[in-house]
Coordinates of C-alpha atoms and ligand atoms in Angstrom, one line a residue:
X131 CA 76.7 247.7 -127.9
X132 CA 76.4 250.5 -125.2
X133 CA 80.2 251.1 -125.0
X134 CA 81.4 254.7 -124.7
X135 CA 82.5 256.0 -128.1
X136 CA 85.6 258.2 -127.7
X137 CA 86.7 260.1 -130.8
X138 CA 90.5 260.3 -131.1
X139 CA 92.6 262.0 -133.9
X140 CA 93.6 259.3 -136.5
X141 CA 96.9 261.1 -137.3
X142 CA 98.8 264.3 -136.6
X143 CA 100.3 265.7 -133.5
X144 CA 97.4 265.1 -131.1
X145 CA 97.0 261.4 -131.9
X146 CA 99.8 259.8 -129.7
X147 CA 99.4 262.1 -126.7
X148 CA 95.6 261.5 -126.8
X149 CA 96.1 257.7 -126.8
X150 CA 98.8 257.9 -124.1
X151 CA 96.4 259.9 -121.9
X152 CA 93.7 257.3 -122.4
X153 CA 96.2 254.5 -121.7
X154 CA 97.0 256.2 -118.3
X155 CA 93.2 256.1 -117.7
X156 CA 93.3 252.3 -118.2
X157 CA 91.7 252.7 -121.7
X158 CA 94.5 251.1 -123.7
X159 CA 94.3 250.9 -127.5
X160 CA 96.7 248.7 -129.5
X161 CA 98.6 251.2 -131.6
X162 CA 98.4 250.3 -135.3
X163 CA 100.3 252.3 -137.9
X164 CA 97.4 252.1 -140.3
X165 CA 95.8 255.6 -140.2
X166 CA 92.8 254.3 -142.2
X167 CA 91.6 252.3 -139.2
X168 CA 88.2 253.7 -138.2
X169 CA 87.7 252.3 -134.8
X170 CA 89.3 250.0 -132.2
X171 CA 88.3 248.1 -129.1
X172 CA 90.1 249.1 -125.9
X173 CA 91.3 247.3 -122.8
X174 CA 88.1 248.6 -121.2
X175 CA 85.1 246.6 -122.4
X176 CA 83.0 249.7 -121.7
X177 CA 84.9 251.9 -124.1
X178 CA 85.8 251.9 -127.7
X179 CA 87.8 254.5 -129.8
X180 CA 86.6 256.0 -133.0
X181 CA 89.4 257.5 -135.2
X182 CA 88.7 260.7 -137.1
X183 CA 90.5 263.8 -138.3
X184 CA 91.2 266.2 -135.4
X185 CA 89.3 268.9 -137.3
X186 CA 86.2 266.6 -137.7
X187 CA 86.0 265.6 -134.1
X188 CA 84.2 268.7 -132.8
X189 CA 81.3 268.0 -135.2
X190 CA 81.4 264.3 -134.7
X191 CA 81.0 264.8 -130.9
X192 CA 78.5 267.7 -131.3
X193 CA 76.3 265.4 -133.4
X194 CA 76.4 262.6 -130.9
X195 CA 78.0 260.2 -133.4
X196 CA 80.7 259.9 -130.7
X197 CA 79.9 260.4 -127.0
X198 CA 83.1 262.3 -126.3
X199 CA 86.5 263.0 -127.8
X200 CA 89.9 264.6 -127.7
X201 CA 90.8 267.4 -130.1
X202 CA 92.2 270.9 -130.3
X203 CA 90.3 273.7 -128.5
X204 CA 91.0 275.9 -131.5
X205 CA 89.1 273.4 -133.7
X206 CA 86.1 273.4 -131.4
X207 CA 85.9 277.2 -131.4
X208 CA 86.7 277.5 -135.2
X209 CA 83.9 275.0 -136.1
X210 CA 81.5 276.7 -133.6
X211 CA 80.7 273.1 -132.7
X212 CA 78.0 272.5 -130.1
X213 CA 80.3 270.2 -128.1
X214 CA 80.8 270.7 -124.4
X215 CA 84.4 271.4 -123.5
X216 CA 84.9 269.5 -120.2
X217 CA 88.6 270.1 -119.6
X218 CA 91.9 271.2 -121.1
X219 CA 94.5 268.5 -121.3
X220 CA 97.8 270.3 -121.2
X221 CA 99.3 269.0 -124.5
X222 CA 99.0 270.2 -128.1
X223 CA 99.7 273.7 -126.9
X224 CA 99.9 276.3 -129.6
X225 CA 98.7 279.8 -130.5
X226 CA 97.0 281.0 -133.6
X227 CA 98.8 284.2 -134.4
X228 CA 99.0 286.9 -137.0
X229 CA 102.4 287.3 -138.6
X230 CA 104.0 289.3 -141.4
X231 CA 107.2 290.3 -143.0
X232 CA 110.0 292.2 -141.0
X233 CA 108.8 295.5 -139.8
X234 CA 105.1 294.5 -139.7
X235 CA 103.0 296.3 -137.1
X236 CA 99.5 295.9 -135.8
X237 CA 98.5 299.2 -137.3
X238 CA 99.3 297.9 -140.8
X239 CA 96.6 295.2 -140.6
X240 CA 93.8 297.7 -141.5
X241 CA 92.8 297.2 -145.1
X242 CA 95.2 294.3 -145.6
X243 CA 94.6 290.7 -146.7
X244 CA 95.3 288.0 -144.2
X245 CA 95.7 284.4 -145.4
X246 CA 94.3 281.8 -142.9
X247 CA 93.0 278.3 -142.4
X248 CA 91.0 279.5 -139.4
X249 CA 88.7 282.2 -140.7
X250 CA 86.3 282.2 -137.8
X251 CA 89.0 282.6 -135.1
X252 CA 90.5 285.4 -137.3
X253 CA 87.1 287.1 -137.8
X254 CA 86.4 287.1 -134.0
X255 CA 89.8 288.6 -133.4
X256 CA 89.3 291.3 -136.0
X257 CA 85.9 292.2 -134.7
X258 CA 87.1 292.3 -131.1
X259 CA 89.9 294.7 -132.1
X260 CA 87.8 296.7 -134.6
X261 CA 90.2 296.0 -137.4
X262 CA 88.9 296.0 -141.0
X263 CA 90.9 293.4 -142.9
X264 CA 90.1 290.7 -145.4
X265 CA 90.6 287.1 -144.4
X266 CA 91.7 285.0 -147.4
X267 CA 91.0 281.3 -147.0
X268 CA 93.9 279.0 -147.8
X269 CA 94.3 275.3 -147.5
X270 CA 98.0 274.6 -147.7
X271 CA 101.1 276.3 -146.5
X272 CA 99.8 279.6 -145.2
X273 CA 103.4 280.9 -144.8
X274 CA 103.9 281.1 -148.6
X275 CA 101.0 283.5 -149.1
X276 CA 102.8 286.8 -148.6
X277 CA 105.6 285.6 -151.0
X278 CA 103.1 284.6 -153.6
X279 CA 101.2 287.9 -153.3
X280 CA 98.1 286.2 -152.1
X281 CA 98.1 288.3 -148.9
X282 CA 100.1 290.8 -146.9
X283 CA 99.8 288.9 -143.6
X284 CA 99.0 285.4 -142.4
X285 CA 97.1 284.0 -139.4
X286 CA 98.4 280.5 -138.5
X287 CA 99.3 278.1 -135.8
X288 CA 102.6 278.8 -134.0
X289 CA 104.2 276.6 -131.3
X290 CA 107.9 277.2 -131.4
X291 CA 107.9 279.9 -134.1
X292 CA 110.6 278.1 -136.1
X293 CA 108.3 277.7 -139.2
X294 CA 107.6 281.4 -139.2
X295 CA 111.3 282.2 -138.8
X296 CA 112.2 279.9 -141.7
X297 CA 109.9 281.9 -143.9
X298 CA 111.1 285.3 -142.7
X299 CA 107.8 286.1 -140.9
X300 CA 107.4 287.8 -137.6
X301 CA 104.6 287.4 -135.1
X302 CA 102.4 290.5 -134.6
X303 CA 99.7 289.4 -132.3
X304 CA 98.0 286.4 -130.8
X305 CA 94.5 285.5 -132.0
X306 CA 93.8 282.4 -129.9
X307 CA 95.6 280.3 -127.3
X308 CA 94.9 276.6 -127.8
X309 CA 95.6 273.2 -126.3
X310 CA 94.0 269.7 -126.6
X311 CA 90.7 269.4 -124.8
X312 CA 88.3 266.7 -123.7
X313 CA 84.8 267.3 -125.2
X314 CA 81.5 265.6 -124.7
X315 CA 78.3 265.5 -126.8
X316 CA 75.8 268.1 -125.6
X317 CA 73.1 265.6 -124.8
X318 CA 73.9 262.1 -123.4
X319 CA 71.7 259.4 -122.0
X320 CA 72.0 258.8 -118.3
X321 CA 74.3 255.8 -118.7
X322 CA 76.7 257.5 -121.2
X323 CA 76.7 260.6 -119.1
X324 CA 77.9 258.5 -116.1
X325 CA 80.6 256.9 -118.3
X326 CA 81.8 260.3 -119.6
X327 CA 81.9 261.8 -116.1
X328 CA 83.9 258.8 -114.8
X329 CA 86.4 259.3 -117.7
X330 CA 86.6 263.0 -117.1
X331 CA 87.4 262.3 -113.5
X332 CA 90.1 259.8 -114.4
X333 CA 91.6 262.3 -116.8
X334 CA 91.6 265.0 -114.1
X335 CA 93.2 262.5 -111.7
X336 CA 95.8 261.5 -114.3
X337 CA 96.7 265.2 -115.1
X338 CA 96.9 265.9 -111.3
X339 CA 99.2 262.9 -110.8
X340 CA 101.5 264.1 -113.6
X341 CA 104.6 265.6 -112.1
X342 CA 104.0 264.0 -108.7
X343 CA 105.9 261.1 -107.0
X344 CA 105.1 259.0 -104.0
X345 CA 108.0 258.6 -101.6
X346 CA 108.4 255.9 -99.0
X347 CA 111.3 255.9 -96.5
X348 CA 112.3 254.5 -93.2
X349 CA 113.6 256.6 -90.3
X350 CA 114.8 256.1 -86.7
X351 CA 112.5 257.4 -84.0
X352 CA 115.1 260.0 -82.9
X353 CA 114.9 261.6 -86.5
X354 CA 111.2 261.2 -87.0
X355 CA 110.0 264.7 -85.8
X356 CA 112.6 266.7 -87.8
X357 CA 111.9 264.6 -90.9
X358 CA 108.1 264.9 -90.8
X359 CA 108.3 268.7 -90.1
X360 CA 110.6 269.3 -93.0
X361 CA 109.2 267.0 -95.6
X362 CA 106.8 268.4 -98.3
X363 CA 103.4 266.7 -98.6
X364 CA 100.0 267.1 -100.1
X365 CA 98.3 267.3 -96.7
X366 CA 100.5 265.7 -94.0
X367 CA 102.9 262.8 -94.3
X368 CA 101.8 259.3 -93.3
X369 CA 103.7 257.8 -90.4
X370 CA 103.6 254.1 -89.8
X371 CA 105.3 252.2 -87.0
X372 CA 107.5 249.3 -88.2
X373 CA 107.5 245.9 -86.5
X374 CA 111.0 246.7 -85.2
X375 CA 110.8 248.9 -82.2
X376 CA 111.9 252.6 -82.6
X377 CA 111.6 252.3 -86.4
X378 CA 109.1 254.2 -88.6
X379 CA 108.0 254.4 -92.2
X380 CA 107.1 257.8 -93.6
X381 CA 105.1 258.2 -96.9
X382 CA 104.4 261.4 -98.8
X383 CA 103.5 262.8 -102.2
X384 CA 105.9 265.4 -103.6
X385 CA 106.5 267.3 -106.8
X386 CA 108.7 265.3 -109.3
X387 CA 110.6 268.5 -110.0
X388 CA 113.5 269.0 -107.8
X389 CA 113.4 265.4 -106.6
X390 CA 117.2 264.8 -106.6
X391 CA 117.7 267.8 -104.3
X392 CA 114.9 266.7 -102.0
X393 CA 116.3 263.1 -101.7
X394 CA 119.7 264.6 -100.7
X395 CA 118.0 266.7 -98.0
X396 CA 115.9 263.7 -96.8
X397 CA 119.1 261.7 -96.3
X398 CA 120.6 264.5 -94.3
X399 CA 117.5 264.4 -92.1
X400 CA 118.0 260.7 -91.5
X401 CA 115.8 259.0 -94.0
X402 CA 116.9 255.6 -95.3
X403 CA 115.6 253.0 -97.7
X404 CA 114.0 255.7 -99.9
X405 CA 111.6 254.4 -102.5
X406 CA 110.3 256.6 -105.3
X407 CA 107.0 255.5 -107.0
X408 CA 105.0 256.9 -109.9
X409 CA 101.4 257.9 -109.2
X410 CA 98.6 256.9 -111.7
X411 CA 95.8 259.0 -110.4
X412 CA 95.0 261.6 -107.8
X413 CA 91.3 261.6 -107.2
X414 CA 90.2 264.4 -104.8
Ligands
AMP717 P1 97.4 268.1 -136.8 O1 96.3 267.0 -136.9 O2 98.7 267.6 -136.5 O3 97.3 269.0 -138.0 O4 97.0 269.0 -135.5 C1 96.0 269.9 -135.5 C2 95.9 270.5 -134.1 O5 97.1 270.4 -133.3 C3 95.7 272.0 -134.2 O6 94.3 272.3 -134.5 C4 96.1 272.5 -132.8 O7 95.0 272.3 -131.9 C5 97.2 271.5 -132.5 N1 98.6 272.1 -132.6 C6 99.5 272.1 -131.7 N2 100.6 272.7 -132.1 C7 100.4 273.0 -133.4 C8 101.2 273.6 -134.4 N3 102.5 274.0 -134.2 N4 100.7 273.7 -135.7 C9 99.5 273.3 -135.9 N5 98.7 272.8 -135.0 C10 99.1 272.6 -133.8

């Protein structure tokens, strides 16, 4: 019906953060536990969500079956999908890394077998580093491969490293750094292109707003100058005169980190009635 089709992971670690990000862009989807659901309408009549496996999304978007989508950058590159990566999203961060038993070194990779679920990422790494090793494709728990004698090393996703440690494996080198990304179909009609661009801009605005707060406070005229010269701001704080003579309101955007310390300092500078507000979007 002309609505923007956004592909979103139907399960796994990228599903909820992807839906939360869309929610912050005012594209809200009623969350159902049923992972077999294939699509959903959203709170935005111009957008619907298509649910698919994260690993299938690069091809679904590249083929134009969905106009855009959220998936892992590693999956886009692994699939060599012709989808356009518009931006990284700051969640789903992980690395694809080579690991082996205790005492493993980079020099030992030559002539070895490396079990992996991402043969293309591994092949690119081996070529770039001029290492002749044999990728062994596995589907399930890669970490078991050295123990089962399937391979000497593994190439797998790592985020905290706890799964490797639990299997007595040690990281040797990073093959690929990944995070979730927003991708679009390579060719879009004018209308869809505009909708994808608007969503990309809302996503950028949401990401830029993350970690920022809007502060409003009142101050007496005698403390105004020292407050406005000390207060952090994106450009310059806004100063508004209150109806009551000699009273001013000061508004500013500050990093959320270190907020408690900043509020203490603002009080020392004479600020009163301090309000802290969340920011939805920062559109440059
Ligand atoms: P899932 O659907 O949960 O298997 O997630 C697949 C994608 O999540 C991967 O392709 C990565 O982009 C991302 N990811 C983030 N952290 C990890 C991790 N520790 N292990 C596997 N995938 C991860």
